[in-house]
Tab-separated table of C-alpha atoms in Angstrom:
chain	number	residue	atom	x	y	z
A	654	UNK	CA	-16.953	27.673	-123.780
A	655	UNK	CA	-14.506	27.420	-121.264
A	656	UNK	CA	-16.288	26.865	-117.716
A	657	UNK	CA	-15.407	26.280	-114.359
A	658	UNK	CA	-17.630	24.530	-111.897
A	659	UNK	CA	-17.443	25.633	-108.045
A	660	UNK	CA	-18.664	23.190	-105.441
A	661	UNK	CA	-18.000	24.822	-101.638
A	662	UNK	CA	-18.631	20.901	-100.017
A	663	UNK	CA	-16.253	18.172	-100.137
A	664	UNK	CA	-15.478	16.714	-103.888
A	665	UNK	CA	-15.017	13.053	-102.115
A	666	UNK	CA	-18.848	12.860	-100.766
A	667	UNK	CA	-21.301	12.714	-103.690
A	668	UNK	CA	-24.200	14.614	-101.965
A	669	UNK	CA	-26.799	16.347	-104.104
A	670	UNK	CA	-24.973	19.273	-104.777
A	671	UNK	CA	-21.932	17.225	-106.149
A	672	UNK	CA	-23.551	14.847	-108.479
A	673	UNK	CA	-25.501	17.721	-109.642
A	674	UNK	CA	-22.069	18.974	-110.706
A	675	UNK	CA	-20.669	15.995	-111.666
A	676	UNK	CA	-23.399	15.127	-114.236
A	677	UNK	CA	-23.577	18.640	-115.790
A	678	UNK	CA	-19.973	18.410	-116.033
A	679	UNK	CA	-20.303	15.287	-118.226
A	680	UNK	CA	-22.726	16.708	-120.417
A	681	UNK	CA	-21.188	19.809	-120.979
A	682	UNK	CA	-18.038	18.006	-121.979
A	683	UNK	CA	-19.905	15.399	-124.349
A	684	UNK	CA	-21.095	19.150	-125.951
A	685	UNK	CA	-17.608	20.287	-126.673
A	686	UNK	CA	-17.137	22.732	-124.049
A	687	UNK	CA	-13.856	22.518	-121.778
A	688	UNK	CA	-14.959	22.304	-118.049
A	689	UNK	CA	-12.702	22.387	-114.373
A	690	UNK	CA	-14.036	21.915	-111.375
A	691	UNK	CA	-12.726	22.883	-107.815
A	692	UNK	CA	-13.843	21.645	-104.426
A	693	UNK	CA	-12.686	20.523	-101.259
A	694	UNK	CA	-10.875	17.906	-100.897
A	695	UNK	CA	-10.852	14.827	-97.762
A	696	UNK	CA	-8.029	14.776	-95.392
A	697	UNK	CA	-7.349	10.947	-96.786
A	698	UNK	CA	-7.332	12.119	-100.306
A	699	UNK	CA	-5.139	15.737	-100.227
A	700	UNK	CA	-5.115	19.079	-102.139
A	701	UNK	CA	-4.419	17.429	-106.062
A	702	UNK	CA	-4.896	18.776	-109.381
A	703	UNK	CA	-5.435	16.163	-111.866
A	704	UNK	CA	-6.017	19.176	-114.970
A	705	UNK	CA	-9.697	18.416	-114.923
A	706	UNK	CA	-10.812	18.448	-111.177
A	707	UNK	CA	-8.715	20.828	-108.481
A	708	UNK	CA	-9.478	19.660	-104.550
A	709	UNK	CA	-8.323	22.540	-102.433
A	710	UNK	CA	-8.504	23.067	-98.621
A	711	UNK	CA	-9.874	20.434	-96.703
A	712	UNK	CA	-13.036	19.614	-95.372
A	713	UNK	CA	-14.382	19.414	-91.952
A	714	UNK	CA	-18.097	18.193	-91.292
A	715	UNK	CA	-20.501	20.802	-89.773
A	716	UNK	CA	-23.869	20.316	-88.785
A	717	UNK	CA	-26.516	21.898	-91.722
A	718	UNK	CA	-29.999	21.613	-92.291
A	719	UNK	CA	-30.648	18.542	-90.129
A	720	UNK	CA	-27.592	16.826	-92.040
A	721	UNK	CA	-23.758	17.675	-92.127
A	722	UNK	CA	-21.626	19.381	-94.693
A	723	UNK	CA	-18.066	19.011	-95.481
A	724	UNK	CA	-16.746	22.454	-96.206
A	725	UNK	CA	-13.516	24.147	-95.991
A	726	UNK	CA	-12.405	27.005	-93.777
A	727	UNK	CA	-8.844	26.318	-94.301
A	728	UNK	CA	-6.700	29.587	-94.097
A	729	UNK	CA	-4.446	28.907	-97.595
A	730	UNK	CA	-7.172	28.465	-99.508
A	731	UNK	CA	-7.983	32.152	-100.320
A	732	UNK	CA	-4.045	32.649	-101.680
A	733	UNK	CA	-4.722	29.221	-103.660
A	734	UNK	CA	-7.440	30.292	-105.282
A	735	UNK	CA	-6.145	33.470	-106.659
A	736	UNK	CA	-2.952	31.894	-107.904
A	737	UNK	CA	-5.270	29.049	-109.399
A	738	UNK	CA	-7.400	31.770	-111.042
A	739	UNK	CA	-4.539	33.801	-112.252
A	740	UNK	CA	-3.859	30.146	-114.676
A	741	UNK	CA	-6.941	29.559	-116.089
A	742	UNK	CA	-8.859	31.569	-118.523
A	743	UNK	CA	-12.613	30.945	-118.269
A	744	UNK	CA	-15.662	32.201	-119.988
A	745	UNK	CA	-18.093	31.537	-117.127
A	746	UNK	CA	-17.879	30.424	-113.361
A	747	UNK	CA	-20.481	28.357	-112.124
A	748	UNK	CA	-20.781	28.599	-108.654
A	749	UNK	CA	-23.443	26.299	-106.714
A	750	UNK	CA	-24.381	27.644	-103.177
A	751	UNK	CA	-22.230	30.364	-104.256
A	752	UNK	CA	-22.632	32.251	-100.685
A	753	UNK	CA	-21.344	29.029	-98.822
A	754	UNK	CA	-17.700	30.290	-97.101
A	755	UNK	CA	-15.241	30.090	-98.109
A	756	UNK	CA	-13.979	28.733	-101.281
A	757	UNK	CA	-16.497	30.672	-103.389
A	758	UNK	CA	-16.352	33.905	-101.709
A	759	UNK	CA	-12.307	32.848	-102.287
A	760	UNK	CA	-13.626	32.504	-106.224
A	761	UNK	CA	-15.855	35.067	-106.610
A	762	UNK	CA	-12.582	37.623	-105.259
A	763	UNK	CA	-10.645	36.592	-108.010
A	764	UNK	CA	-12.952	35.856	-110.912
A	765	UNK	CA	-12.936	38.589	-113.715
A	766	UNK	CA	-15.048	36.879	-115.605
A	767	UNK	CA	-19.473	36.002	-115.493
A	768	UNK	CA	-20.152	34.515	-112.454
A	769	UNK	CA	-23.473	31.883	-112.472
A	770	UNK	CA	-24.637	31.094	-108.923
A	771	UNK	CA	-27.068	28.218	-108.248
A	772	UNK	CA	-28.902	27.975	-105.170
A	773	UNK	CA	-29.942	24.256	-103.980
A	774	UNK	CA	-31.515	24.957	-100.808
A	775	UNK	CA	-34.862	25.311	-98.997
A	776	UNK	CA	-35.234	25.341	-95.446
A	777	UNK	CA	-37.056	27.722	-92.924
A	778	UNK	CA	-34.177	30.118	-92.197
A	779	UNK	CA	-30.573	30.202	-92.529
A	780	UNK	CA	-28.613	31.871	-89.758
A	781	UNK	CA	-25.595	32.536	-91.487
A	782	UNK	CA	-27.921	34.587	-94.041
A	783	UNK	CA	-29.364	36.744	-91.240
A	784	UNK	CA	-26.127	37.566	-89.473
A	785	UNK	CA	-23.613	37.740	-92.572
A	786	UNK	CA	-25.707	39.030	-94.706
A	787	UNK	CA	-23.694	42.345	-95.162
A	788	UNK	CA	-20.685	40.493	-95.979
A	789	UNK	CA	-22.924	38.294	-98.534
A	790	UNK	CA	-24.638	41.113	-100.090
A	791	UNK	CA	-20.871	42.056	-101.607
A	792	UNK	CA	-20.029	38.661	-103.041
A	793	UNK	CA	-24.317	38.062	-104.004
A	794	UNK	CA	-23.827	41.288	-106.253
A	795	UNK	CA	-20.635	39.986	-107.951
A	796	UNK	CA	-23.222	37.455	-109.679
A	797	UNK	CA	-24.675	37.905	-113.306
A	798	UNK	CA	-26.861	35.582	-113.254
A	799	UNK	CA	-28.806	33.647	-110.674
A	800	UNK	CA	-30.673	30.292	-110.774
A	801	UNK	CA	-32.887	28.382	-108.370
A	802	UNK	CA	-33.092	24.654	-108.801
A	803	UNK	CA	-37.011	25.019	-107.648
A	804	UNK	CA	-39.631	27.172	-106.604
A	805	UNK	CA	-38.863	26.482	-103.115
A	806	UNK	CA	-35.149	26.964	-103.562
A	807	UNK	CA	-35.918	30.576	-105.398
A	808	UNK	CA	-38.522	31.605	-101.787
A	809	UNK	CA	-35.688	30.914	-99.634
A	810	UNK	CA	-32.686	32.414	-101.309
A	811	UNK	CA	-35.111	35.405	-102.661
A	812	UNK	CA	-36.402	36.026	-99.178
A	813	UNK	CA	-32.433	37.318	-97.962
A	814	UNK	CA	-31.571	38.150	-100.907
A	815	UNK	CA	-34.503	39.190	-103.715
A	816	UNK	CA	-33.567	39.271	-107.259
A	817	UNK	CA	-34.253	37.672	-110.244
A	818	UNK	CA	-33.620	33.957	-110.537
A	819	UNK	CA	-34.368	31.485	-113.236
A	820	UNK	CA	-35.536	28.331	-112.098
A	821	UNK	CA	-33.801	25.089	-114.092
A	822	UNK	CA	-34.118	22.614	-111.773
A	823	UNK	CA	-31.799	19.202	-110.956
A	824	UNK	CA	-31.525	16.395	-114.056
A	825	UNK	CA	-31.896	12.986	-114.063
A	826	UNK	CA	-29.779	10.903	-116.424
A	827	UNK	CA	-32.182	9.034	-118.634
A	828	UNK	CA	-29.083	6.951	-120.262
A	829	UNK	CA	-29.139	5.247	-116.536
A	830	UNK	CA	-32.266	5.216	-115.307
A	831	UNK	CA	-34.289	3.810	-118.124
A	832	UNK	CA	-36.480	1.131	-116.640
A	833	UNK	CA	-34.793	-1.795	-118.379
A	834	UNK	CA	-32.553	-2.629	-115.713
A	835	UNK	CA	-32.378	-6.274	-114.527
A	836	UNK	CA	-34.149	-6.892	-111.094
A	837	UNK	CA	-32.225	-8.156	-108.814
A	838	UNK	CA	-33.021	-11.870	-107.795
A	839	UNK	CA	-33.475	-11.955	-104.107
A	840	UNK	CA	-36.351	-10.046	-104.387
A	841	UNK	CA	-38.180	-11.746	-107.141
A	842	UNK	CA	-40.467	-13.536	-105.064
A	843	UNK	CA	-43.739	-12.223	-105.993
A	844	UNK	CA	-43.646	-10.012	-102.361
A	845	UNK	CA	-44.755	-6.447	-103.000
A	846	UNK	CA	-41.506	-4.402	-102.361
A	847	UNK	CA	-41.853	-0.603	-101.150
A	848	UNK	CA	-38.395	0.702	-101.797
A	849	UNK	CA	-36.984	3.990	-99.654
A	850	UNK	CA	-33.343	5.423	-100.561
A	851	UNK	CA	-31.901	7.978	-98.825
A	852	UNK	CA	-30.160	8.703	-95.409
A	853	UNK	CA	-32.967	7.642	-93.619
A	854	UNK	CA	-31.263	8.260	-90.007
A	855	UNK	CA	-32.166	12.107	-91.171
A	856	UNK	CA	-34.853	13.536	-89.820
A	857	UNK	CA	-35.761	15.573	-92.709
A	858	UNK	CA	-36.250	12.151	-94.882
A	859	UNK	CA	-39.112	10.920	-92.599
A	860	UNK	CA	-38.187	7.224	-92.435
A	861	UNK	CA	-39.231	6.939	-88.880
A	862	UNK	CA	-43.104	8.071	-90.476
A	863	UNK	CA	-42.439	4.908	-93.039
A	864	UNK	CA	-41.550	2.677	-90.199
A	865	UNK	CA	-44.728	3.861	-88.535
A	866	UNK	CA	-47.114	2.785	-91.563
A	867	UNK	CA	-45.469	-0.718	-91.890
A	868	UNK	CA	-48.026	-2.514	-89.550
A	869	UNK	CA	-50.366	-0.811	-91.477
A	870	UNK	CA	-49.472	-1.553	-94.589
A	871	UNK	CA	-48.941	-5.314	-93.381
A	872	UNK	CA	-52.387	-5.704	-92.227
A	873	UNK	CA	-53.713	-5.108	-96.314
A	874	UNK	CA	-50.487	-6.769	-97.675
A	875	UNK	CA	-48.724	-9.082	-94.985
A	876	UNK	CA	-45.902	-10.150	-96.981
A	877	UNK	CA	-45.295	-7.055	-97.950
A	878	UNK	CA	-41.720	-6.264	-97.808
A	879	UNK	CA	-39.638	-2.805	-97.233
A	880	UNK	CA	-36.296	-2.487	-98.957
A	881	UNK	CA	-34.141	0.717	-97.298
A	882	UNK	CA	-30.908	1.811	-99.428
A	883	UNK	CA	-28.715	3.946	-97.828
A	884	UNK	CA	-26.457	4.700	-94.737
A	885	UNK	CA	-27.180	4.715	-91.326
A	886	UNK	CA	-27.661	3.231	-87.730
A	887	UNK	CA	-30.862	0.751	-87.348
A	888	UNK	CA	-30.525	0.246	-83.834
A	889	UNK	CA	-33.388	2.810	-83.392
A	890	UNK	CA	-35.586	1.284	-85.577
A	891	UNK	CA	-35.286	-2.302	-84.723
A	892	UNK	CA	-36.966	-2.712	-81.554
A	893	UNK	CA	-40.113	-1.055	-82.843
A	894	UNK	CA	-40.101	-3.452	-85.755
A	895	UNK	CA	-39.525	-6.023	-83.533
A	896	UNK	CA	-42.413	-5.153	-81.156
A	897	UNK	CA	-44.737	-5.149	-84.527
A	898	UNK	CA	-43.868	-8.111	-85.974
A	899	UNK	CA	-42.104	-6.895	-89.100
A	900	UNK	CA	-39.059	-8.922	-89.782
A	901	UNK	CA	-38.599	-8.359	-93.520
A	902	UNK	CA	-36.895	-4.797	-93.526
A	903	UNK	CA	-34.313	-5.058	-95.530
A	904	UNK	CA	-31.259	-2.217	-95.059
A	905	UNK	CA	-29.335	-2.397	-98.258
A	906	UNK	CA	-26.829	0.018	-96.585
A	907	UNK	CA	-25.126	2.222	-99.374
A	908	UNK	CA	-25.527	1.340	-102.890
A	909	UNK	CA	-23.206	1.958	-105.902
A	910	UNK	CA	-24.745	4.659	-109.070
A	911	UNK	CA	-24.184	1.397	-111.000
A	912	UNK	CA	-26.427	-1.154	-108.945
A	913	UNK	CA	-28.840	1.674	-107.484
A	914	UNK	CA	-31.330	1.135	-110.803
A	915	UNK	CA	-31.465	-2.402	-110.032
A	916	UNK	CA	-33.057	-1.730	-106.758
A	917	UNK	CA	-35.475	0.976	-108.712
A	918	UNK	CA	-36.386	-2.449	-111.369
A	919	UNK	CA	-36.987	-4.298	-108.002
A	920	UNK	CA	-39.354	-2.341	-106.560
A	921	UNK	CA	-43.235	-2.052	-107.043
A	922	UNK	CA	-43.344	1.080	-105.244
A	923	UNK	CA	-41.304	3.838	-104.227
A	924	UNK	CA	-41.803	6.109	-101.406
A	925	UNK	CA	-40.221	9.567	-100.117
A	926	UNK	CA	-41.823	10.754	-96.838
A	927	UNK	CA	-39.719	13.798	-96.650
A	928	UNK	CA	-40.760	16.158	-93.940
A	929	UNK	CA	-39.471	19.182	-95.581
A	930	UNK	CA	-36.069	20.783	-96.430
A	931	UNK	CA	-35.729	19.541	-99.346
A	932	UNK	CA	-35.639	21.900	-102.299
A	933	UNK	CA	-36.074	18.985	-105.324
A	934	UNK	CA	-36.903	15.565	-105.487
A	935	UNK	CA	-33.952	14.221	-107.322
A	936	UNK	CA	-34.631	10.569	-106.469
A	937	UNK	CA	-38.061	11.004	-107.477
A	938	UNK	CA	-37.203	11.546	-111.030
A	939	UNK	CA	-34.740	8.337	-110.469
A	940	UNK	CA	-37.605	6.244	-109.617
A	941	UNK	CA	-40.357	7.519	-112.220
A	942	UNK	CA	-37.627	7.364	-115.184
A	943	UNK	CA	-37.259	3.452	-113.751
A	944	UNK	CA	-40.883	3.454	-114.265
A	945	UNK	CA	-42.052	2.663	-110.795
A	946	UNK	CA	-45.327	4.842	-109.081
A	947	UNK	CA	-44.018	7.161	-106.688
A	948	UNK	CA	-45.932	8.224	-103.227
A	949	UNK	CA	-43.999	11.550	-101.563
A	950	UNK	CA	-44.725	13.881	-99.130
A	951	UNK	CA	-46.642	17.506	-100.283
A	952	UNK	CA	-43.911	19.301	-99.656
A	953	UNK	CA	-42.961	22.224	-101.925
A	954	UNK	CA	-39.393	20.894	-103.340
A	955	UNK	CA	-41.928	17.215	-104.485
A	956	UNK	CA	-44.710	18.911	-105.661
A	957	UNK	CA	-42.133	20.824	-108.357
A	958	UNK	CA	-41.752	17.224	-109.787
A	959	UNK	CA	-44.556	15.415	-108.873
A	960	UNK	CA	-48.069	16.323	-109.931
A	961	UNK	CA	-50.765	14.571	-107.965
A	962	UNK	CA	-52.775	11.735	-109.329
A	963	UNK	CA	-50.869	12.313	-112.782
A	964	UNK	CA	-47.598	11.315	-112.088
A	965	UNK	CA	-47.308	10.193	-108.505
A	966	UNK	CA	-49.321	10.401	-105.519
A	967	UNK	CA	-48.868	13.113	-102.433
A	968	UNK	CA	-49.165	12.867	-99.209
A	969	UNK	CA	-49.586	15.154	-96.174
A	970	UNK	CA	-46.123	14.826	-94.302
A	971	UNK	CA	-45.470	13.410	-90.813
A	972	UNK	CA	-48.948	11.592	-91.281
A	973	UNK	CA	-48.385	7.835	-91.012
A	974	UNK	CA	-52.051	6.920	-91.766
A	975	UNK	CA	-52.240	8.867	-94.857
A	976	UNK	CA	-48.997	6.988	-96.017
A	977	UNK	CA	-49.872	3.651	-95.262
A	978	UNK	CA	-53.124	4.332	-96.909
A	979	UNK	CA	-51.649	5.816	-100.265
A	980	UNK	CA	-49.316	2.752	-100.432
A	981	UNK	CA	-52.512	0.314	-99.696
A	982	UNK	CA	-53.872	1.585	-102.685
A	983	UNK	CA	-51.187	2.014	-105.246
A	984	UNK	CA	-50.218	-1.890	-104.548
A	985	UNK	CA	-53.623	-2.739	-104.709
A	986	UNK	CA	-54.648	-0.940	-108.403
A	987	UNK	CA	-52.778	-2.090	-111.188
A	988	UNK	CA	-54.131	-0.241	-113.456
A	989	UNK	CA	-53.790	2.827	-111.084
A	990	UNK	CA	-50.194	2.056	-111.233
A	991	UNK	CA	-49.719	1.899	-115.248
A	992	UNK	CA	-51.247	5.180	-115.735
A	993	UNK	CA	-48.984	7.097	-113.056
A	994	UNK	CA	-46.177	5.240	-114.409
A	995	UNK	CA	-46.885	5.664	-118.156
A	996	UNK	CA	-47.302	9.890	-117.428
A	997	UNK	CA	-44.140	9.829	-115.178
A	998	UNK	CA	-42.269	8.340	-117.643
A	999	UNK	CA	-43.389	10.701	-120.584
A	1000	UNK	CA	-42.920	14.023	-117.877
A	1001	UNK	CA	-39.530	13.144	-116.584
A	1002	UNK	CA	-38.342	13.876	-120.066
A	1003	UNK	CA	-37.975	17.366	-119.568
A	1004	UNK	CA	-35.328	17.065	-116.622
A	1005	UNK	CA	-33.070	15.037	-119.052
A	1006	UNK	CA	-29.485	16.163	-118.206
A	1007	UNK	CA	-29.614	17.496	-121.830
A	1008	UNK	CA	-32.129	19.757	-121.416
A	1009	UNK	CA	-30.929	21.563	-118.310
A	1010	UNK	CA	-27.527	22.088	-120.084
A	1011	UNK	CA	-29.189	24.010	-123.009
A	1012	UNK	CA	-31.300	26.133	-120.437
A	1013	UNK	CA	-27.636	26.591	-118.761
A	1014	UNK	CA	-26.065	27.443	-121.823
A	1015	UNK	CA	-28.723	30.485	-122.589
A	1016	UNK	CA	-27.872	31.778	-118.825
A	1017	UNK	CA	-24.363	31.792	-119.279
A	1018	UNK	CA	-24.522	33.353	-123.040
A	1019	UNK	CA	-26.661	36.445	-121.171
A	1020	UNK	CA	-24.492	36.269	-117.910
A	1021	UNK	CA	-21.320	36.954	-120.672
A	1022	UNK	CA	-23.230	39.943	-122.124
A	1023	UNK	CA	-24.224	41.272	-118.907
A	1024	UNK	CA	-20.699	41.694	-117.707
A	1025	UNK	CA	-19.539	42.851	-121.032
A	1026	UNK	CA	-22.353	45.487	-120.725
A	1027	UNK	CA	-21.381	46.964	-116.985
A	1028	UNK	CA	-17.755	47.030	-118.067
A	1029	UNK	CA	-18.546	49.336	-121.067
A	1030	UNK	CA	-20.863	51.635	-118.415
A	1031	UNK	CA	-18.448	51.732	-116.149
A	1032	UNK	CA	-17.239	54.666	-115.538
A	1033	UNK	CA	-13.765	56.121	-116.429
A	1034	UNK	CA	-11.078	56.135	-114.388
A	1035	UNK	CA	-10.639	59.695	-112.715
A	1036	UNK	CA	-6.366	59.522	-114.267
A	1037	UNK	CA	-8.103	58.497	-117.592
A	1038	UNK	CA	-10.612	61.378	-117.663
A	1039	UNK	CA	-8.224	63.913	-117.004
A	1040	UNK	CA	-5.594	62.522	-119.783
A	1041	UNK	CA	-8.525	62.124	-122.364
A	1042	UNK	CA	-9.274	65.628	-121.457
């Protein structure tokens, strides 16, 4: 097949929705199918077209679901688009967020071919959903198929706009997280390490509820140590860490794909005290693939990869006590620990990048037939009636 991938956020900032893309591109390619992509691009980088991936339009930040995204609302790129759709022939178009303005409305104008859209997102309400939505409803019906990457993402998109959607969620690339990465050394020590990754300045990510269960968690395990990797300002943390005592809170800052497993080898615990918002736990399946127990919040998007006491353990969110407490324990029972990591490791299997492309593959074989089907029933032509007649 012959597919192109649609991402509506900046190609330069590997968020969720990008990797996503970027991995399924991979495997789609080491499958024999022919893949493009087009994004946004960066003001640094520029509109390019390297044959595989097109950046068009650039990006500005603008604030979304307690984080920012970099999308385009550039005015050339709907004339772009067209003359980049009129070049390519394509069997399917993948769009992800495929309501998010403007370059896949731009895409979804042009394509004359089955259109896949893949919603991400789960959050209370979406305003741009409740005041566009007769504008959306136009490019939402130019879909064949629909997919939700979780339960949570399939509420929220179904609850503005109800259809049928399949649910394949995010993969996790087994060929890098594997659990037989080396440790790295400075943290070798015998400490326990509790490892968080994500942009903990966030609210959604509940860091500050982490921070909060340190002293806590100190008072069963003193040396315990924290390990934070990701990007953001500490100022607001330190003088609370400072008034507790904890000086061994380590911020990473960001981490390359390549070195992140090493921090997963160096950890004996990881945690994820999301406070909601999140529509999949993508870095949970990083850290149980690594083979390390995972404590997360019980929020819907975790609890679609996490099953309580069987492959991780769940917490009520914004609750401090109940965190501390759930790390208390899984540091303190080893053999606690083996089990969740021995079922983790056997369940994670079925979110192998692999696997989610074959479930694509079926989708985009029935989104083909669909169109072909409303193109036959279509129909004719009032000029071709009358010349058949």
């Amino acid at each position: 097949m012959r597919i192109l991938f649609v991402s509506p956020f900046d190609f330069g900032y590997q968020g969720g929705v990008n990797e996503h893309i970027t991995q399924l591109d991979h495997q789609f390619r080491a499958m024999g199918h022919q893949t493009r992509i087009i994004a946004p691009t960066s003001p640094d980088t520029g509109e390019t077209d390297d044959g595989h991936v097109y950046r068009v339009g650039m990006a500005i930040p603008v604030p979304s679901n307690e984080s920012m995204a970099r999308v385009t609302f550039s005015p050339t790129v709907t004339w772009k688009v067209r003359q980049f759709m009129r070049g390519e022939t394509f069997d399917v178009v993948h769009l992800h967020e495929p309501l998010t303005p403007i370059l896949c409305s731009a895409v979804l104008l042009y394509s004359d071919v089955a259109n896949v859209g893949t919603f991400h997102a789960a959050r209370p309400s979406n305003v741009m959903y409740m005041y566009l939505k007769p504008v959306l409803d136009l490019f939402f019906d130019k879909l064949d198929a629909r997919v939700a990457v979780s339960e949570a993402a399939r509420e929220f998109v179904d609850s503005y706009f109800p259809s049928e959607y399949e649910i394949i969620p995010n993969g996790i690339s087994l060929d890098r997280f594997h659990g037989q990465a080396d440790p790295l050394p400075q943290f070798m020590d015998g400490r326990p390490n509790i490892l968080f990754v994500g942009r903990f300045n966030e609210p959604r990510k509940g860091f500050r509820y982490l921070i909060r269960a340190m002293p806590m968690i100190r008072s069963q395990f003193p040396d315990a140590r924290l390990i934070v990797v990701g990007q953001g300002a500490t100022d607001r943390y330190e003088h609370f860490l400072h008034q507790h005592g904890i000086d061994d809170v380590v911020f990473a800052g960001f981490v390359s794909a390549d070195e992140l497993p090493r921090y997963y080898a160096s950890c004996d615990v990881f945690v994820a005290p999301s406070t909601g918002r999140e529509s999949f736990g993508l870095i949970l399946l990083e850290a149980m693939a690594s083979g390390k127990p995972v404590i997360a919040s019980s929020i819907a998007g975790y609890s679609a990869v996490v099953r309580d006491g069987l492959d991780g353990v769940l917490v009520e969110p914004k609750n401090p006590q109940a965190l501390a407490l759930a790390i208390v324990r899984v540091l303190a029972d080893v053999p606690l620990r083996e089990r969740l990591t021995t079922s983790a490791r056997e369940h994670v299997k079925q979110f192998s990048w692999a696997v989610v492309a074959e479930r694509l593959i079926e989708v985009y074989q029935r989104a083909i037939v669909s169109r072909a089907t409303d193109a036959i029933r279509q129909p004719w032509p009032a000029e071709i009636v009358g010349r058949r007649g």
